[in-house]
PDB file of C-alpha atoms in Angstrom:
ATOM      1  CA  UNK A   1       0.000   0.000   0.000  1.00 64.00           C
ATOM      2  CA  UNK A   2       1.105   3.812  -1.229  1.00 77.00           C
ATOM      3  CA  UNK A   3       1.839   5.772   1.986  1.00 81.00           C
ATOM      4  CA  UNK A   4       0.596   9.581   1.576  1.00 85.00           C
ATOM      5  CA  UNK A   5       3.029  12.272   2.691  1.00 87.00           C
ATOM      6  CA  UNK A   6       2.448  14.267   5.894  1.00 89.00           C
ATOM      7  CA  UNK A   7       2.381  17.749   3.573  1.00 92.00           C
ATOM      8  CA  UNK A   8      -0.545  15.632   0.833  1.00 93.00           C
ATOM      9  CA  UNK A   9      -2.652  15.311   4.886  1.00 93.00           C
ATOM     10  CA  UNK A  10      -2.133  18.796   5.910  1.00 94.00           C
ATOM     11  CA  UNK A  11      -3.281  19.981   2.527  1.00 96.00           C
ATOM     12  CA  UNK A  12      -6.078  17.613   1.997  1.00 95.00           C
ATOM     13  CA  UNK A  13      -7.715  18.271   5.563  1.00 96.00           C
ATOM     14  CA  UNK A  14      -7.177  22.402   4.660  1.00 97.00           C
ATOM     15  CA  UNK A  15      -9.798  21.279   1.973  1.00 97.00           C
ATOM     16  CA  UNK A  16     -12.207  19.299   4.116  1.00 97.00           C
ATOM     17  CA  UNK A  17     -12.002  21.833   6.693  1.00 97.00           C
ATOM     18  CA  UNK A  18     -12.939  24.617   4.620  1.00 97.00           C
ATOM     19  CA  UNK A  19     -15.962  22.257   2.547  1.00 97.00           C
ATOM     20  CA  UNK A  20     -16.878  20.765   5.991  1.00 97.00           C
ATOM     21  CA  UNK A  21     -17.255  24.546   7.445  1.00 97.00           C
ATOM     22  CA  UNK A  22     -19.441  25.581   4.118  1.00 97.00           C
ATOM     23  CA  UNK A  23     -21.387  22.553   4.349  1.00 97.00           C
ATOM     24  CA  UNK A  24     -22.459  22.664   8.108  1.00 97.00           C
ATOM     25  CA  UNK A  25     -23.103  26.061   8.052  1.00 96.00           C
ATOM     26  CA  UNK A  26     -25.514  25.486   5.310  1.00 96.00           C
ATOM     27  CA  UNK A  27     -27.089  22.248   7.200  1.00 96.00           C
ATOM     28  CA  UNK A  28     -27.481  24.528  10.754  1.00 96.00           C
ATOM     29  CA  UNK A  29     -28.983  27.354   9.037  1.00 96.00           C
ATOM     30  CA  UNK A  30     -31.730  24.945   7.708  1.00 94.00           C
ATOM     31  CA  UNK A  31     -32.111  23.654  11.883  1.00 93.00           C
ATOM     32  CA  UNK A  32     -32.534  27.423  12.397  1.00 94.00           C
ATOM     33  CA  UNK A  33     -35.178  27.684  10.014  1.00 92.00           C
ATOM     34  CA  UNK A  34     -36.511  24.421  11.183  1.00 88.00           C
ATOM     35  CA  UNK A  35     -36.865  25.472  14.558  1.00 89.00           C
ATOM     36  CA  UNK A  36     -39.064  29.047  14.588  1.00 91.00           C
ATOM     37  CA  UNK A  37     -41.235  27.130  11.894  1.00 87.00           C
ATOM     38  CA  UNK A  38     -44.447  26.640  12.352  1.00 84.00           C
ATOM     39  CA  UNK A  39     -45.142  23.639  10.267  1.00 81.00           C
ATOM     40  CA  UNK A  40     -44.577  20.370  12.014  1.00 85.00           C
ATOM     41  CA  UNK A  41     -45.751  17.430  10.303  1.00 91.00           C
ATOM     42  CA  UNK A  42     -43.920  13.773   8.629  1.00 94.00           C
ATOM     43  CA  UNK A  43     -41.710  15.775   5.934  1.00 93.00           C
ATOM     44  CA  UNK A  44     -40.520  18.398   7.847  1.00 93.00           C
ATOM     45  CA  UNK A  45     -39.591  16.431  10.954  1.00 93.00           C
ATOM     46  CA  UNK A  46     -37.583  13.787   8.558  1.00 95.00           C
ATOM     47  CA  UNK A  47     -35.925  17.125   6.786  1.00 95.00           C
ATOM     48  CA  UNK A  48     -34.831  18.615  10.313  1.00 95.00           C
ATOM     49  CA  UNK A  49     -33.414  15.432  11.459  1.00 96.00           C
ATOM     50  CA  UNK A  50     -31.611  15.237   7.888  1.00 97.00           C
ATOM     51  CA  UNK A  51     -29.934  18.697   8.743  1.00 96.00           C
ATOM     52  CA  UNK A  52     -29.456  17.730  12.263  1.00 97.00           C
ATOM     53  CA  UNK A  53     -27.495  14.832  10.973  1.00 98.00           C
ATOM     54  CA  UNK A  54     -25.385  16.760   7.861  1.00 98.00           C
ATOM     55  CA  UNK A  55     -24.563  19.287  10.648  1.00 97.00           C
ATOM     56  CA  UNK A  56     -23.397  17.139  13.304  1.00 98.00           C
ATOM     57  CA  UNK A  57     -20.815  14.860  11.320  1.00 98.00           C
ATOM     58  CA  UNK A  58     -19.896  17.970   9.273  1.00 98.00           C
ATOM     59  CA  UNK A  59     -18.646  19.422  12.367  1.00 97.00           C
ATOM     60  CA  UNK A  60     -17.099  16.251  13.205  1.00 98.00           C
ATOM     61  CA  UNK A  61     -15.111  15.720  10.067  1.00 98.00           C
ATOM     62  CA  UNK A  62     -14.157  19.705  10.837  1.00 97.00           C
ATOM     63  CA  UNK A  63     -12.303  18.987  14.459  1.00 97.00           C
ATOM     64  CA  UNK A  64     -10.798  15.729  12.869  1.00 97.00           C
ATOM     65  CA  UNK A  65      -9.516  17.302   9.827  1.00 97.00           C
ATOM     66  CA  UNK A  66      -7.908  20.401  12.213  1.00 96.00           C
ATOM     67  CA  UNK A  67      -6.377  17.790  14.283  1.00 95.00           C
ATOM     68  CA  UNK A  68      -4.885  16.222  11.080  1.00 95.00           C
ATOM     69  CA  UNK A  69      -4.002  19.982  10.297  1.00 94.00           C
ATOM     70  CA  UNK A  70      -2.301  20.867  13.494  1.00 93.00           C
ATOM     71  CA  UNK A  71      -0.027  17.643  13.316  1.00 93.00           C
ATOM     72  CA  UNK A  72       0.641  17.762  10.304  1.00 93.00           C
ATOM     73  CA  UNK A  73       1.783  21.211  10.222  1.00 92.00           C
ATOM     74  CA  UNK A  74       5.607  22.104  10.414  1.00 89.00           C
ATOM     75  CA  UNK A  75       6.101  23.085  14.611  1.00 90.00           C
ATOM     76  CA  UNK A  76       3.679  20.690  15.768  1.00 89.00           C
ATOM     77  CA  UNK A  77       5.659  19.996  19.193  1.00 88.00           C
ATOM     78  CA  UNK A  78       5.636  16.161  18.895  1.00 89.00           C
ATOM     79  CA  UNK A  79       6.583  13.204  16.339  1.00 89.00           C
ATOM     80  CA  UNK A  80       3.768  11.994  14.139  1.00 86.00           C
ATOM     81  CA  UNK A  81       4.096   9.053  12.060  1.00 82.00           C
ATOM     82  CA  UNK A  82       1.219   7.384   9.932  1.00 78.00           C
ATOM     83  CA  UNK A  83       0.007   5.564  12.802  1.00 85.00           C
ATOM     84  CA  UNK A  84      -1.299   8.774  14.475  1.00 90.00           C
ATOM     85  CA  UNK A  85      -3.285  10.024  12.146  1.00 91.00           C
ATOM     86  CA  UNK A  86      -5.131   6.804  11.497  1.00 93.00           C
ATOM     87  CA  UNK A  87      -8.215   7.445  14.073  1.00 96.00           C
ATOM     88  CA  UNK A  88      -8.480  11.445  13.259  1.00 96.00           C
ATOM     89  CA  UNK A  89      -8.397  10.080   8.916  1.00 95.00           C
ATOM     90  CA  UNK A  90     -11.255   7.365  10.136  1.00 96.00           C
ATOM     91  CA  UNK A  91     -13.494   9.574  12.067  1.00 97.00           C
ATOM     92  CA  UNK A  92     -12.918  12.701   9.555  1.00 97.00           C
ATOM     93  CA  UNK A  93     -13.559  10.490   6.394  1.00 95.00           C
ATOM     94  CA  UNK A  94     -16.500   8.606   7.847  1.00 97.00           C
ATOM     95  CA  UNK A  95     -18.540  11.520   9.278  1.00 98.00           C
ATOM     96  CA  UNK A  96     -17.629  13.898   5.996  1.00 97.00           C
ATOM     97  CA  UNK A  97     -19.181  11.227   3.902  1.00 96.00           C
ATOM     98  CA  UNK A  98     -21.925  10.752   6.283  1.00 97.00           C
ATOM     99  CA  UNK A  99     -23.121  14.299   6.246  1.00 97.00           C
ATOM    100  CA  UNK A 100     -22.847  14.635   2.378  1.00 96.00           C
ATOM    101  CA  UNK A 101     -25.187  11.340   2.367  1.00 97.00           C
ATOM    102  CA  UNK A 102     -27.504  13.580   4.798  1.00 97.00           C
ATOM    103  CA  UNK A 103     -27.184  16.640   2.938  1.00 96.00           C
ATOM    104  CA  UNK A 104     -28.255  15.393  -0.344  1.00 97.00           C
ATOM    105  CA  UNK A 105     -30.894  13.418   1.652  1.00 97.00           C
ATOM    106  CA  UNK A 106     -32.454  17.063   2.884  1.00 96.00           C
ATOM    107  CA  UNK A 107     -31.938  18.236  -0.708  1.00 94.00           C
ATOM    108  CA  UNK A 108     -34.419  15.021  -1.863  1.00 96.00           C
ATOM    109  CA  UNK A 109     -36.756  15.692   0.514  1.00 96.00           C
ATOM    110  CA  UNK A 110     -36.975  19.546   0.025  1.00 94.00           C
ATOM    111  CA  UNK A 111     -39.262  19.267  -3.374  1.00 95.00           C
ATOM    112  CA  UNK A 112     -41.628  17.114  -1.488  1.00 95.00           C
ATOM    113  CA  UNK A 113     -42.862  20.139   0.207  1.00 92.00           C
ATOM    114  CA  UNK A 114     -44.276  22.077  -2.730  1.00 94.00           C
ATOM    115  CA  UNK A 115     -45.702  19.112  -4.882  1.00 95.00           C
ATOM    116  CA  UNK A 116     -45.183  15.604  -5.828  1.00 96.00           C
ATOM    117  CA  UNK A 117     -44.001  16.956  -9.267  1.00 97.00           C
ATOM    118  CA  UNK A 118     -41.419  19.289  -7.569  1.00 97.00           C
ATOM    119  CA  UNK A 119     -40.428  16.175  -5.250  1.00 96.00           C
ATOM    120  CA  UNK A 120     -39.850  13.547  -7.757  1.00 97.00           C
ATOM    121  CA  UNK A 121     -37.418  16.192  -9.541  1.00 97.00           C
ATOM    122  CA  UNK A 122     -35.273  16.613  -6.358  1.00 97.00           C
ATOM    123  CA  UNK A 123     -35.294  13.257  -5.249  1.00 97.00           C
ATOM    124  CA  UNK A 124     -34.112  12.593  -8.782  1.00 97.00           C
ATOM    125  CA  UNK A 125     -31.755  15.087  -8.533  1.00 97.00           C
ATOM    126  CA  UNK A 126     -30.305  14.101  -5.331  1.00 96.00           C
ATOM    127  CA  UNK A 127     -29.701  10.402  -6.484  1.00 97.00           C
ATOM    128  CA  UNK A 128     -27.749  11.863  -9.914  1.00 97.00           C
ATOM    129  CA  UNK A 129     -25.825  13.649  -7.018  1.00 96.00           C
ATOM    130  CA  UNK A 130     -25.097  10.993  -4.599  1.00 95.00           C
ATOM    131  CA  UNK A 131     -24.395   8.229  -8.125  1.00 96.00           C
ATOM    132  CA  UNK A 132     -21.449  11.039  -9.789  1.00 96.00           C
ATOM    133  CA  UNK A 133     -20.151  11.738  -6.066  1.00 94.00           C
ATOM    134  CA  UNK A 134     -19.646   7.915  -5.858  1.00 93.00           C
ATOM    135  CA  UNK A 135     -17.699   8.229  -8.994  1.00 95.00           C
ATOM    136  CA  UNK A 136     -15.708  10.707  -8.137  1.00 94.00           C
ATOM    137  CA  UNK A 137     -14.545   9.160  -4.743  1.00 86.00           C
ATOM    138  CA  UNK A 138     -13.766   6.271  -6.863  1.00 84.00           C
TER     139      UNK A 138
END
């Protein structure tokens, strides 16, 4: 097996960091919205729990990628081999493709709330989404 550089880490959890950040924001603004709405029924329940989710791991994957970051970065006060990073590169990967799977889940189940017509477009959408993220992870 290939073993990735230190400086490839520190650059690829930069990028996580600064997707994961975007990403969560988005998902807790949609909890905000979620919570001084009125409307509480099947759909919108399953949507806020969708955001809940995107949010949560997306801030996950962010502390996991910074701790990648900070170790990875020239100064860090200790030695770091491969080894340490393996728990930080689990969690980070894990939750950052959970929250995407929950973020294009809330964008599936958005359409539903104007009309069947509008839903089976984003649910269509959202599976395009999910099938060329799956080939581009691949």
């Amino acid at each position: 097996m290939i073993e990735i550089s230190l400086e490839y880490w520190n650059k690829l959890a930069d990028q996580i960091i600064v997707i994961s950040s975007l990403l969560g924001g988005f998902s807790i603004a949609v909890v905000a919205n979620f919570l001084v709405s009125e409307a509480n029924n099947r759909l919108m329940r399953s949507i806020m729990k969708s955001a809940t989710i995107a949010a949560s791991f997306f801030l996950i994957a962010l502390f996991s990628m910074t701790k990648i970051l900070m170790m990875t970065t020239e100064g860090f006060p200790f030695k770091v081999s491969g080894d340490d990073l393996m728990f930080p590169k689990l969690v980070g990967g894990i939750s950052f493709f959970i929250g995407i799977i929950s973020l294009i889940t809330m964008i599936s189940l958005a359409g539903w709330t104007k009309s069947k017509k509008m839903g089976k477009f984003t649910t269509a959408i959202g599976i395009l989404t999910f099938i060329l993220i799956l080939i581009m992870l691949t």
